[in-house]
Protein backbone atom coordinates (compact mmCIF):
# COMPACT_ATOMS: atom_id res chain seq x y z
CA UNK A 1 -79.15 -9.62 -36.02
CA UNK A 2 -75.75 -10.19 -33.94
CA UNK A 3 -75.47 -7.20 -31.46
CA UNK A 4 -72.63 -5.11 -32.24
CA UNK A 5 -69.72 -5.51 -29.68
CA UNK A 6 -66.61 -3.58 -28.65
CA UNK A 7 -63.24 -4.34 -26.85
CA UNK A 8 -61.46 -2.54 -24.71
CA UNK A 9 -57.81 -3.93 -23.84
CA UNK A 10 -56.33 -2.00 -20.96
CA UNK A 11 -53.15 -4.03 -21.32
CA UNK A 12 -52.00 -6.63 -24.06
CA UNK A 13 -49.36 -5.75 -27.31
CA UNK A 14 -52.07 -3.25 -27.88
CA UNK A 15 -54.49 -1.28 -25.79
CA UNK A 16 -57.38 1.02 -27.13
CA UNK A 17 -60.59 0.29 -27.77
CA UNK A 18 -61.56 -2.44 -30.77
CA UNK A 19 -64.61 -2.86 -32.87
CA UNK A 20 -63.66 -6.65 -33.40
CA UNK A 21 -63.06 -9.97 -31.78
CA UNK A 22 -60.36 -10.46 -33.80
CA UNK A 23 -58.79 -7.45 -33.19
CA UNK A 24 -59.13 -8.04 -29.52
CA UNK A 25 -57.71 -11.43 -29.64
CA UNK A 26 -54.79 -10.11 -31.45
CA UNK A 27 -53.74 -7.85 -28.59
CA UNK A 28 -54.39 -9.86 -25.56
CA UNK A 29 -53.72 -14.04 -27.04
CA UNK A 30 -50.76 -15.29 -25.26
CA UNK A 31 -49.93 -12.13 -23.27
CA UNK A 32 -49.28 -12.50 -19.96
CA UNK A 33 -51.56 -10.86 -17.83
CA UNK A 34 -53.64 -9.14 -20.33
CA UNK A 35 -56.77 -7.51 -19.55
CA UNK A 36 -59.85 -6.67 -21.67
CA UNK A 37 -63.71 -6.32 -21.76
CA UNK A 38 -66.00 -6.17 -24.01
CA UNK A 39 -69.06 -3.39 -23.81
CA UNK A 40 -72.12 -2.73 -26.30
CA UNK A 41 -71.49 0.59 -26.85
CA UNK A 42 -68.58 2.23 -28.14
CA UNK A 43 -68.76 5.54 -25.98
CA UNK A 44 -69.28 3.44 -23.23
CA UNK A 45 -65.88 1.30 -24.22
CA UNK A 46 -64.10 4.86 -24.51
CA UNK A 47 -65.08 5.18 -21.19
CA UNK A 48 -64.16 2.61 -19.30
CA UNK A 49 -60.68 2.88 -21.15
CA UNK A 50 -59.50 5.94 -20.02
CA UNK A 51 -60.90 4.92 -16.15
CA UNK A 52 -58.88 2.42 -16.12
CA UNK A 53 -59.35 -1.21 -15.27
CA UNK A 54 -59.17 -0.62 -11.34
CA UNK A 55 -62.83 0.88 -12.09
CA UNK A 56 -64.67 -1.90 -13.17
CA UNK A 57 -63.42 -5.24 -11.64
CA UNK A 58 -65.22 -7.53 -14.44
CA UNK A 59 -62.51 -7.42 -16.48
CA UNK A 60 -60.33 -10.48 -17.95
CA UNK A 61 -57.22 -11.36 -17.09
CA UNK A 62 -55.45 -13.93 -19.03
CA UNK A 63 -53.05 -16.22 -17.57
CA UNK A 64 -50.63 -18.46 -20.49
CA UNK A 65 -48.03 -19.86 -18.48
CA UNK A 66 -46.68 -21.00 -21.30
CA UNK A 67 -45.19 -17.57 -22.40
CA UNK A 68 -44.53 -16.51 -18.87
CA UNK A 69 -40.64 -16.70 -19.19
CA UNK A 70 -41.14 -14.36 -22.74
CA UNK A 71 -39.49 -11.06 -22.52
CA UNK A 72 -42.40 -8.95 -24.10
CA UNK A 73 -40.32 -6.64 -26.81
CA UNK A 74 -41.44 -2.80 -27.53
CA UNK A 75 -43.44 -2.46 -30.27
CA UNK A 76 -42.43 -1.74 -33.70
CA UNK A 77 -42.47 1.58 -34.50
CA UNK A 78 -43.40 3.88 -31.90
CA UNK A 79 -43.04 7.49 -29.98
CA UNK A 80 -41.32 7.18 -26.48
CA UNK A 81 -41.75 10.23 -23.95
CA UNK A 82 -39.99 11.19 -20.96
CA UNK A 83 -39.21 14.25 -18.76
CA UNK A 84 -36.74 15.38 -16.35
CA UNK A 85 -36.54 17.29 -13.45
CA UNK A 86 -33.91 19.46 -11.50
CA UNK A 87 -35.00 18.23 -8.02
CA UNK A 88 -38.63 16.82 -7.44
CA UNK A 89 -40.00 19.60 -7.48
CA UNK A 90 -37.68 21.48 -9.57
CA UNK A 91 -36.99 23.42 -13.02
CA UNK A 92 -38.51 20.68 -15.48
CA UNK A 93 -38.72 19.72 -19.34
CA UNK A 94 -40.42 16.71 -21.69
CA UNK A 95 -39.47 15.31 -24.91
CA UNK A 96 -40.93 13.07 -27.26
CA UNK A 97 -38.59 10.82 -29.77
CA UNK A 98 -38.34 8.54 -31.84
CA UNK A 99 -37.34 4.82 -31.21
CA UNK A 100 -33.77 5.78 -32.45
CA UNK A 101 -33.66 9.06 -30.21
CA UNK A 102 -34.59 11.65 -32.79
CA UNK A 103 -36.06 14.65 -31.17
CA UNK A 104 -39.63 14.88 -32.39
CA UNK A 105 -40.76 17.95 -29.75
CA UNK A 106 -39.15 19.00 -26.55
CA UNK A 107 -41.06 21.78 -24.44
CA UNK A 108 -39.46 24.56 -23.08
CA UNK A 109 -38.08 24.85 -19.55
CA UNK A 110 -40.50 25.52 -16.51
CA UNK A 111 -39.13 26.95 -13.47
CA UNK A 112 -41.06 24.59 -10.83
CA UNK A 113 -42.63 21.34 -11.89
CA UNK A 114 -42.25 17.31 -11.01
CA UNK A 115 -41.72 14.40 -12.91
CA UNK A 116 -45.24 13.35 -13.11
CA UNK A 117 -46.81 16.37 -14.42
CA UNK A 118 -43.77 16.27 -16.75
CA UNK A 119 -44.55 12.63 -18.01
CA UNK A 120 -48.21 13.53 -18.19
CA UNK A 121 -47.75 16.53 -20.42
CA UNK A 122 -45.47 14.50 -22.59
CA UNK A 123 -47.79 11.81 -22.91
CA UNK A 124 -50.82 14.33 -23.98
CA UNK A 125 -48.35 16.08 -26.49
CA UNK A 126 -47.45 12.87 -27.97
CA UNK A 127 -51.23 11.88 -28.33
CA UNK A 128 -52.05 15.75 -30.01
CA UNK A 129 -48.62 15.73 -31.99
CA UNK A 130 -49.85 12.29 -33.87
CA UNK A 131 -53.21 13.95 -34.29
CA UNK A 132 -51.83 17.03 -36.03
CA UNK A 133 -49.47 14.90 -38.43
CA UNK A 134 -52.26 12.48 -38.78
CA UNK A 135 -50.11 9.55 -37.35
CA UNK A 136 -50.96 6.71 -34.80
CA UNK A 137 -48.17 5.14 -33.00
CA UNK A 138 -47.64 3.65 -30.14
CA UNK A 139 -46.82 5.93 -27.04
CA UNK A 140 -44.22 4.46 -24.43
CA UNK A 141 -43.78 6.19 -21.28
CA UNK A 142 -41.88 4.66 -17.67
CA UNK A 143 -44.33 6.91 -15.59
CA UNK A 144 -46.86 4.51 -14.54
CA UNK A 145 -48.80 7.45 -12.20
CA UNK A 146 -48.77 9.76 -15.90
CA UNK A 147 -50.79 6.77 -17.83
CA UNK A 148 -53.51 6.77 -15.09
CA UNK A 149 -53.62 10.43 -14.99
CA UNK A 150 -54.21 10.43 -19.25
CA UNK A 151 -56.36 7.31 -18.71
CA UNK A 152 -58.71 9.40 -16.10
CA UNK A 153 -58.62 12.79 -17.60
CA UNK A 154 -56.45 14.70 -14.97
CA UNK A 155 -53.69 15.23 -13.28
CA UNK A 156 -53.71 14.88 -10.34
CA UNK A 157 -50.57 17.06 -8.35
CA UNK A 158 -50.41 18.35 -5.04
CA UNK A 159 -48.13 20.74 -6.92
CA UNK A 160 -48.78 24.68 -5.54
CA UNK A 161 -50.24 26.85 -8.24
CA UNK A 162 -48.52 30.12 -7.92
CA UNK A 163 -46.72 32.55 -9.43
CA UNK A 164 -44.10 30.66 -10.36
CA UNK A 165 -46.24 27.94 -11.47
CA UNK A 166 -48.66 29.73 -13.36
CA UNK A 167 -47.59 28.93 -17.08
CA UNK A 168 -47.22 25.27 -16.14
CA UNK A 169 -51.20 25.36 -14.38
CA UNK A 170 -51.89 27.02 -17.84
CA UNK A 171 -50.33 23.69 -20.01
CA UNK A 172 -51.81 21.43 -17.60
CA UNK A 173 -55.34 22.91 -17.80
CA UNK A 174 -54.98 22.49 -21.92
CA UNK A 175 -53.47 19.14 -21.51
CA UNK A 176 -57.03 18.33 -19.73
CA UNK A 177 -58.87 19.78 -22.55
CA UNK A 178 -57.54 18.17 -24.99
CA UNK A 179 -58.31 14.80 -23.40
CA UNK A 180 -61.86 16.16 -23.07
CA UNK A 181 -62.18 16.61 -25.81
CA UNK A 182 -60.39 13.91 -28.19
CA UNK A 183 -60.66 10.31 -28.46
CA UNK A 184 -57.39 8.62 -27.64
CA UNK A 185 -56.63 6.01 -30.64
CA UNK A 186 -53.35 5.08 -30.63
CA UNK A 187 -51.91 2.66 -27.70
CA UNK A 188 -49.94 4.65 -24.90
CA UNK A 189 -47.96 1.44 -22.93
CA UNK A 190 -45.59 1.29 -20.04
CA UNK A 191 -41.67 1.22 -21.11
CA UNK A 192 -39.92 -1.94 -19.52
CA UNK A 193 -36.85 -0.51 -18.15
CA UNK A 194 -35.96 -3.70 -16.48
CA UNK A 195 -35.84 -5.36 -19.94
CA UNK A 196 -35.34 -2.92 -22.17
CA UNK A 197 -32.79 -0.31 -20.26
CA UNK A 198 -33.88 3.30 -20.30
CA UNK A 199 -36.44 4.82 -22.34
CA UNK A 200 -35.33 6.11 -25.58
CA UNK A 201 -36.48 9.83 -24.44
CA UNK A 202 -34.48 9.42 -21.76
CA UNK A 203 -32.40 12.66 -21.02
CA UNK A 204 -29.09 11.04 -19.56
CA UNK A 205 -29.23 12.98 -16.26
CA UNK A 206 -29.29 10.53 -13.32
């Protein structure tokens, strides 16, 4: 009997974890620098995707020079994030849209935050969002340091935790939970500003 198999693609036109080769092959054929691995266990897979590839150093990376001077595109249909911040740190807010800039949720205002633990939370209420209306889109973000924190669990701020940081220490420590304790199955991928301009979500303030 063939040993069951799973793939984890940490970048490609889709990441996540996938119970086929065909699947796999689909995300990561012909994308430029596309990494994947397979494992023969699924939790295992679910593991080593949210660590990250920088954890385990066996994975594949595909090189097509072929298709190096192709402009990757966003996906089709998708949820874009961002967050903005009065000052770094500063009084801060996320959103989540739509790939035509409808307003899908927008938290409320807190009084001291960064941009990072701004993109994080946006990322992680994008991912539960989806889960309550039983969708699964892609999730873009332009916060490379956010997608490591979701992929490893945590963020990780040298923010203070204070008084006036309290409520936001409070959203942070769900935002945690919640990636305790859910599977992540929907793609969350890095927004090309270079070659796409700014994020959909963006707020218009620089």
């Amino acid at each position: 009997m063939t040993k069951a198999k799973f793939y984890v693609v940490w970048k490609g036109r889709r990441t996540g974890v996938f119970d086929t080769w065909e699947a796999c092959s689909a995300a990561v054929k012909g994308f430029q620098g596309a990494r994947y691995k397979s494992f023969p266990d699924k939790n295992l897979a679910w593991q080593a995707y949210r660590k990250g590839p920088e954890d385990d150093v066996r994975y594949t990376v595909s090189s097509n020079k072929a298709n190096q001077h192709i402009i990757e595109k966003p996906l089709e249909g998708f949820m874009a994030v961002d967050a903005a911040c009065s000052g770094n740190p500063g009084a801060m807010e996320y959103r989540g849209v739509t790939p035509q800039g409808e307003e899908l949720f927008r938290s409320g205002i807190y009084p001291v935050g960064t941009n990072n633990i701004g993109e994080f939370l946006a990322i992680v209420h994008a991912l539960a969002w989806q889960q309550n209306n039983q969708m699964a889109l892609p999730v873009y973000s332009d916060s490379v340091n956010a997608m490591k924190w979701v992929a490893e669990g945590k963020a990780k701020s040298k923010l203070p935790h204070d008084e006036k940081t309290d409520r936001l220490f409070e959203h942070i420590s769900r935002a945690e939970n919640w990636l305790r304790n859910n599977r992540i199955h929907v793609s969350i991928l890095k927004w090309d500003t270079v070659a796409w301009g700014e994020i959909p979500a963006d707020f218009g303030r620089k």
